[in-house]
Amino acid sequence: MTTTQERPAEQADREIGKDRRRKEDQRLITGRTRWTDNITLPGMLHLAMVRSPHAHAHVTSISTDAAKASRNVVTVLTGADLAETQGVLINAWAITTDQVTPTHLPVAIDRVAFAGEVVAVVVARSAAEARDAAELVDVEYDLLPAALDLKEAAAATPENGGALAHPDLGTNKSALWIFDSATAGTGGDVDAAIEKARGDGIVIEREYRQQRLIPAFMEPRSTVVDPTGEQITMWSATQIPHILRFALAATTGVPESKIRVIAPDVGGGFGGKLQTTPEEWIVFAVARRLGKPVKFTETRSESLMTGHHGRDQWQKLTLSAEKDGSVTGLKVELLADLGSHVSLVGGGVPVLGAFMFNSIYKFPAYQFNCQTVLTNKTWTDAYRGAGRPEATYAIERLMDELAVEVGVDPFVIREQNWITHEEFPFTTVAGLEYDSGNYEAATAKAKEVFGYDELRAEQKQRRASGDQVQLGIGISTFTEMCGLAPSRVLGSLNYGAGGWEHASVRMLATGKVEVVTGASAHGQGHETAFSQIVADRLGVPFEDVEVLHGDTQIAHKGLDTYGSRSLVVGGEALVLAVDKVIERAKPLAAHLLEASVDDMEFSQGRFSVKGTDQGLGIAEVAMAAFAAHNYPEGTEPGIDAEATYDPVNFNYPHGTHLCAMEVDTETGAVKMRKYVCCDDIGNIINPMIVEGQVHGGLVQGIAQALWEEAVYDDAGTLVSGSFVDYLLPTAADTISFEVEHTTSPALTNTLGTKGVGEAGTIASTPAVVNAVVDAIRHFGINDIQMPCTPERVWKAIHAKDGAGDKPTEGAAMPHFSESEPGTDSTEGAAQ
Amino acid sequence: MIPTEFAYLAPTSIEDALAALAEHGDDAKIIAGGQSLLPVLRMRLNAPEMVIDLGKIDSLRGVRDDGDAIVIGAMTTHHDVLHDPLVAEHAALITKAVEHLADAQIRHRGTFGGALAHADPAGDLGAPTLALGAEFVIAGPGGTRSVTAEDFFVDLFETAIGEDEILTEIRVPKHTGWGAHYEKFVRVVHQWPIVAVAAAIRSDGSTISEAKIGLTNMGNTAVRARATEAGLAGAEVSEEGVRAACDRAAEGTNPPSDLNGGADYRRHLATVITRRAVLKAARG
Amino acid sequence: MTKIELTVDGASVFDDVEPRMLLVQYLREKLGKTGTVIGCDTSNCGACTVHLNGRSVKSCNVLAVQADGAEVTTVEGLAQDGKLHQVQESFRECHGLQCGFCTPGMIMQTIDLLNENPHPTEEEVRLGLEGNLCRCTGYHNIVKSVLHAADQAEGAHA
Amino acid sequence: MELAHRFTVPTGVEETWAHFEDVASVAECFPGAAITSVEDDTFAGTVKVKLGPIALVYSGSGTFVEKDEAAHKFVVDAKGKDKRGNGTAGAKVTLTMNASAAETGSTDVEVLTDLAITGKPAQFGRGVMQDVSDKLLGQFVSCLESRLTGPGEDAEEPVAKAVEPTATPGAVATSPVEAVDPVTRVAAGTPAASPPPARPVAAAPAAKPMPQDDSLDLGATVIPILLKAYWKPIAGVVAVVGLLIWWLAARD
């Protein structure tokens, strides 16, 4: 059972829970920043990439003579030139043992598999001159049929003549990953449940599209490699300096100890910089070859075209329920587009969603299967939420459809099926153990702040009067698994690494504290939040804590930042390290105070002898350790400590999001009117930072619902390849949000915290689409494909009168408040 | 990304600019505010050998009263046009259109003449200048000529400005007292309009006596909604009063189809957006 | 090469530049003013916003030679005698930044916006920032920062 | 993207077919094209496209991959790449001739074009390359038409003989010609023009000064001298040989 607490009142003497202003900000607001592209080194050379304009082709010849003769060009290198040294790009997560994984070379040698793939590299004394010369590289291609459409690619075989992304592999199918609750012993047989419901219950079948998205971090990726000296140093705009170093060493033959990777200030990632990129490998290879520092910074158009994309799935869903709306089974069949290669964890992204389709609901039977598919498009990988937004979208859309079918308010159907707070800890049909949560509490608070009943009344009134602007209300009661991840679980999923995190605490002689974390921030505010944790636990001033990260030579051990893991895994490692410092300091303090270790107490940064007023501050102990003039026999003169934490479980934040959308039925334009969320992310270290994470997440999720889509043309060119066509929202397209919290502390970590980095993105997309569909359901609409463009909405509304498209599948369904349950659109319940 | 190499001239008079243009011909490109040209050069979709900057020709800037018209210098920035009292008083439709043109930074730098010479059918200035019957003054080696808006916009990105000519000013007939509104339909605000409507309406508040309506992005150039204009004369200022006329807004147009909407959807949008623009213009 | 003479963050600069060099590159590469950053190639993102003769412009969309004779202010020239500009303070106070990459442009555009309209409504703030993209904050706290800066300025004048 | 154009010329099929013996004359009909060499069924050359702020030069080659005299059909495969590595353009043009059912002694000509543009112009297309494609193709077809019709004929006669628009219901208008009555269009002041001169095919001079080089200024529209019906099976996303356009977020 979970108890929900109100957020504890701020205590003046406690750092945790305070809205501390960020330590990071001073440099960022004054422009004293350390972006990778700011780095200039003596004699530094610049690269320009020559990229294939074709989605799929043989490279028949490359002529570099003219480019080599161009002004200030040092050399021009092709894949063949670099073949010995460039290494390969790895896939760290083969989701099945028989996964088909094409070889991924940084510079293509004889065949290109997506438009944007590098075929040659120009090295010049300036970036402009490199670009000038790149134009002179003459590449001849022999075009091959390109596999572009996901469904067609999945069906293509050598026999039927369908285009193959890699003809030598003989298939576009990479891996089929299946979870079945009957086999796993976590639930019943889903096919039996569906079959039964076809007879006496409700079966809802839908197909949803998760369109392809682009992470579109604001800082374009940049890499500088300096081979001067004994070690090769790489600065890169990456989320994963440690994984990057490992992969460079593993694939280039350079010993890991000879490589130092630094992620300086990194301008956003959202999963998009959770990658080992061809460009990083190329810069590394060129710098080694020439013995000079080399830089490459991508343009925005290169970034959109060649940085990995996200989502891109077709979801076929079958939900069965009893007539009263009690769910009995859920079957999920996915096609996931990998793009041209199986990137670092690309194949695993849908698997991260495999355990989440059942979400907060008590499904007795569940089956998930996912076919990953290779195509001749940019490769896909993690994008904020990675697998979980797709799952949450599907289930939250389906629960609305079920509510319509049964004829009840969508909240009723959710309450009827969700895990109640008394039932925690709860083992789900997907085999996860949810440690804590209180869906009732979060929902009640969200509803109250939202003014749910009033808005429903307004909706009814607008509908009755046939108002040109219709109102819709969207609900999303999400949960997710984050805090990646227990290493053993990752191992069982065949992931190539663990999920632990490392931290160390260095007590400086002057009383300052250096905290080193293996997490690698790029906007999350680790320097601030981690300082708050250390300040509280070690009893030192917040200002005296310095958080160091993002440099493999300083933070020698770490697994970086993604999957909402930094606080719940990295923070926990930090807690362990701090506790070790205290334990190490205790004997020294006792020695200095001439007291027994057993009599020592530590509180608010001070060791004291029980029952006396004798004591020593931790800074004094640190100084004593530094001086080392007087310390106990048999101990080391030092109180620094480090710790590695491997989480015992995932971490399950949840929340209720409510969204009101207005739909202009004359134009199809949709406008957000109100958005309220109440998230339960356990205990909060810094509420200000948490709210910022939620706001940003919300807008990314809303943007999937309404605006963003990576679109390819028939030739395989990304036509939404600039910010002109890839529509990021601006301040004028968004609204201010109401962000609330309830608190069910996580039971699996000391701080009781849960991840928040992805929550907003995961929850908001279905809330928005549910609201849009809710606004126009009375027109016979039960789905609008994302992004919900005005044209799609308008065409759906006007489908009946012949002005638009065909009606959406099952579109005859009436709104729940206005009619009897059951229509012929859905099998089972119709009598 | 960086443009290809080019030489640069910043003449201080129209004569010098014309001379430079005559000398370099096809190899030269004029830069006004540069807000559309520079991205093209950065993308290297053009590689002129010479860029001639009109930024130092002071006589091309500013707005003046010229009897029955106001005259806007081609190098007047959007920002200056937006805040000009003469424009607001006599050509409010232009003020309204400029208000939401691109963004603040681009309005500070981009110029009225530059945008018109660029002749993007999705640009915001074609429709209002066309609706108001503006005349375009073009200087060339043989002197100065004046072209009506109808003749100025020739086709996609094409105007009546010759290769050796420069647009110097735009004369906008005064429409003092006319109601005006520019209604723009976009998915996100920094996007080019999917459709936009420029409406100038003369009315006594209850009945429309005359309407001038320009459409943005409904063809290869801005176009007039002539059938709607004719139908609005004498119409009552109300949803129902203007509906029939506005339903004809897309007549004779040839809108594009793109990621944001098909031609049929744009035709529909044009009727709705026109009605909204007309009512807002008429009601002030 | 073309000779230019301009003032950047209060200091005068004489230089010879290639005409093709963009103002933002000039600031970053020749003057080391790396506080101003490049986020796109189509002038959509606004990360490179600086003030040119007191007005916000996108410095990726201006040639360095076009800045000849002008006065340029970057985010690095805002703090005076170690004291932050009110808008900088407000962004920190209201958590108007996360990764911070869009921040220099946001701050420079905010200052311009408040110069023109010292008491904007939320809607005016949102429209005034339409030329600046942010991917982290969802704009919520950026808008709050701008309104906070306006309030503070008002308070200071009162 | 596939585009289709049809027109009718007042000459018999055999006579019309004979015009295509000259490979270069077909190739040079492409707007902005300059043919540098012809060898058997293959030609090489450049296409210079100028459109507003954009200027691109494609160099490449084309081959008559099929020439069926009996069926009066030929297929040309052309491909080129941009001089600055901005991408490639490819077109497969299928032209067929049939004796006109409507008018004895006349020939119906159908031109089907399958176009593919890659690289930056497609990447930054703002999704509207369709219009440009139609425009360029329209000029290509106009030029073919003028060659088939033969020099010297004035613009009025073919109009009278033109086939009726055959746009299918619900089809997307892709050319101003469809939307505007051709007579009105001429009357509205479009300068009457002769068919484009033989080679090189420069755009018809309008009332403004035009560079007399081999470049195509898309602005210098070849005046439609025949009523053409344009239609398009499916409006996909898009491209055309030598048709390049791109739109930007900024404005002057």
Coordinates of C-alpha atoms in Angstrom, one line a residue, chain C residues 21-141:
Chain C
M21 CA 31.7 36.0 -43.6
L22 CA 28.5 36.2 -41.6
L23 CA 28.4 38.5 -38.6
V24 CA 27.9 35.6 -36.2
Q25 CA 31.0 33.9 -37.5
Y26 CA 32.9 37.1 -37.2
L27 CA 31.8 37.5 -33.6
R28 CA 32.6 34.0 -32.8
E29 CA 35.7 33.2 -34.8
K30 CA 37.5 36.5 -35.0
L31 CA 36.5 38.2 -31.8
G32 CA 36.0 35.1 -29.6
K33 CA 32.5 36.3 -28.7
T34 CA 31.4 32.7 -28.5
G35 CA 28.4 33.6 -26.2
T36 CA 26.5 34.1 -29.5
V37 CA 25.8 30.8 -31.1
I38 CA 24.5 29.3 -34.3
G39 CA 21.5 27.1 -34.1
C40 CA 20.2 26.8 -37.7
D41 CA 20.8 27.8 -41.3
T42 CA 17.4 29.2 -42.2
S43 CA 17.2 32.1 -39.7
N44 CA 14.4 30.3 -37.8
C45 CA 15.9 29.7 -34.4
G46 CA 17.1 33.1 -33.2
A47 CA 19.9 31.7 -31.1
C48 CA 22.3 34.1 -32.8
T49 CA 20.3 37.2 -31.9
V50 CA 22.4 40.3 -31.2
H51 CA 21.7 44.0 -31.3
L52 CA 22.8 45.9 -34.3
N53 CA 22.5 49.7 -33.7
G54 CA 20.2 49.0 -30.8
R55 CA 17.8 46.6 -32.6
S56 CA 17.7 42.9 -32.4
V57 CA 18.8 41.0 -35.5
K58 CA 19.8 37.5 -36.3
S59 CA 23.5 37.7 -36.7
C60 CA 23.5 34.6 -39.0
N61 CA 21.4 36.7 -41.4
V62 CA 23.7 39.7 -41.6
L63 CA 27.1 39.8 -43.4
A64 CA 30.0 41.1 -41.3
V65 CA 30.6 43.7 -44.0
Q66 CA 27.0 44.9 -43.6
A67 CA 27.8 45.7 -40.0
D68 CA 30.5 48.2 -41.1
G69 CA 30.0 51.4 -39.1
A70 CA 27.5 49.8 -36.7
E71 CA 27.3 49.2 -33.0
V72 CA 26.9 45.6 -32.1
T73 CA 25.9 44.3 -28.6
T74 CA 26.1 40.7 -27.8
V75 CA 25.0 38.8 -24.7
E76 CA 28.6 39.2 -23.4
G77 CA 28.2 43.0 -23.4
L78 CA 25.2 43.2 -21.2
A79 CA 26.6 43.0 -17.7
Q80 CA 28.0 46.3 -16.6
D81 CA 30.7 46.4 -13.9
G82 CA 30.0 42.8 -13.0
K83 CA 26.3 43.5 -12.5
L84 CA 24.0 41.4 -14.6
H85 CA 21.3 43.0 -16.8
Q86 CA 17.9 42.7 -15.3
V87 CA 16.8 40.4 -18.0
Q88 CA 19.7 38.1 -17.3
E89 CA 18.8 38.1 -13.6
S90 CA 15.2 37.3 -14.5
F91 CA 16.1 34.3 -16.6
R92 CA 18.0 32.9 -13.7
E93 CA 15.4 33.8 -11.1
C94 CA 12.6 32.2 -13.1
H95 CA 14.5 29.2 -14.4
G96 CA 14.0 30.5 -18.0
L97 CA 16.8 28.3 -19.3
Q98 CA 17.8 24.7 -19.2
C99 CA 20.6 23.7 -21.6
G100 CA 21.1 27.4 -22.2
F101 CA 21.9 27.2 -25.9
C102 CA 18.9 29.4 -27.0
T103 CA 19.4 31.7 -24.0
P104 CA 21.7 34.4 -25.4
G105 CA 19.3 34.9 -28.3
M106 CA 16.3 34.8 -26.0
I107 CA 17.8 37.4 -23.7
M108 CA 18.8 39.7 -26.5
Q109 CA 15.3 39.5 -28.0
T110 CA 13.7 40.0 -24.7
I111 CA 15.7 43.2 -24.1
D112 CA 14.6 44.5 -27.5
L113 CA 11.0 43.5 -26.8
L114 CA 11.0 45.3 -23.4
N115 CA 12.6 48.4 -24.9
E116 CA 9.7 48.6 -27.3
N117 CA 7.0 47.5 -25.0
P118 CA 8.0 47.8 -21.3
H119 CA 4.7 46.4 -20.0
P120 CA 3.8 43.5 -22.3
T121 CA 1.0 41.1 -21.7
E122 CA 1.7 37.4 -21.7
E123 CA 0.4 37.2 -25.3
E124 CA 2.6 40.1 -26.4
V125 CA 5.6 38.4 -24.8
R126 CA 4.8 35.1 -26.6
L127 CA 4.4 36.8 -30.0
G128 CA 7.5 39.0 -29.3
L129 CA 9.6 35.8 -29.0
E130 CA 8.2 34.1 -32.1
G131 CA 11.6 34.3 -33.8
N132 CA 13.4 32.3 -31.1
L133 CA 13.1 28.6 -30.7
C134 CA 13.7 26.7 -27.4
R135 CA 13.5 23.0 -27.1
C136 CA 14.0 22.6 -23.3
T137 CA 11.7 24.9 -21.4
G138 CA 8.4 24.6 -23.3
Y139 CA 8.6 28.5 -23.1
H140 CA 6.6 28.5 -19.9
N141 CA 9.5 29.8 -17.7

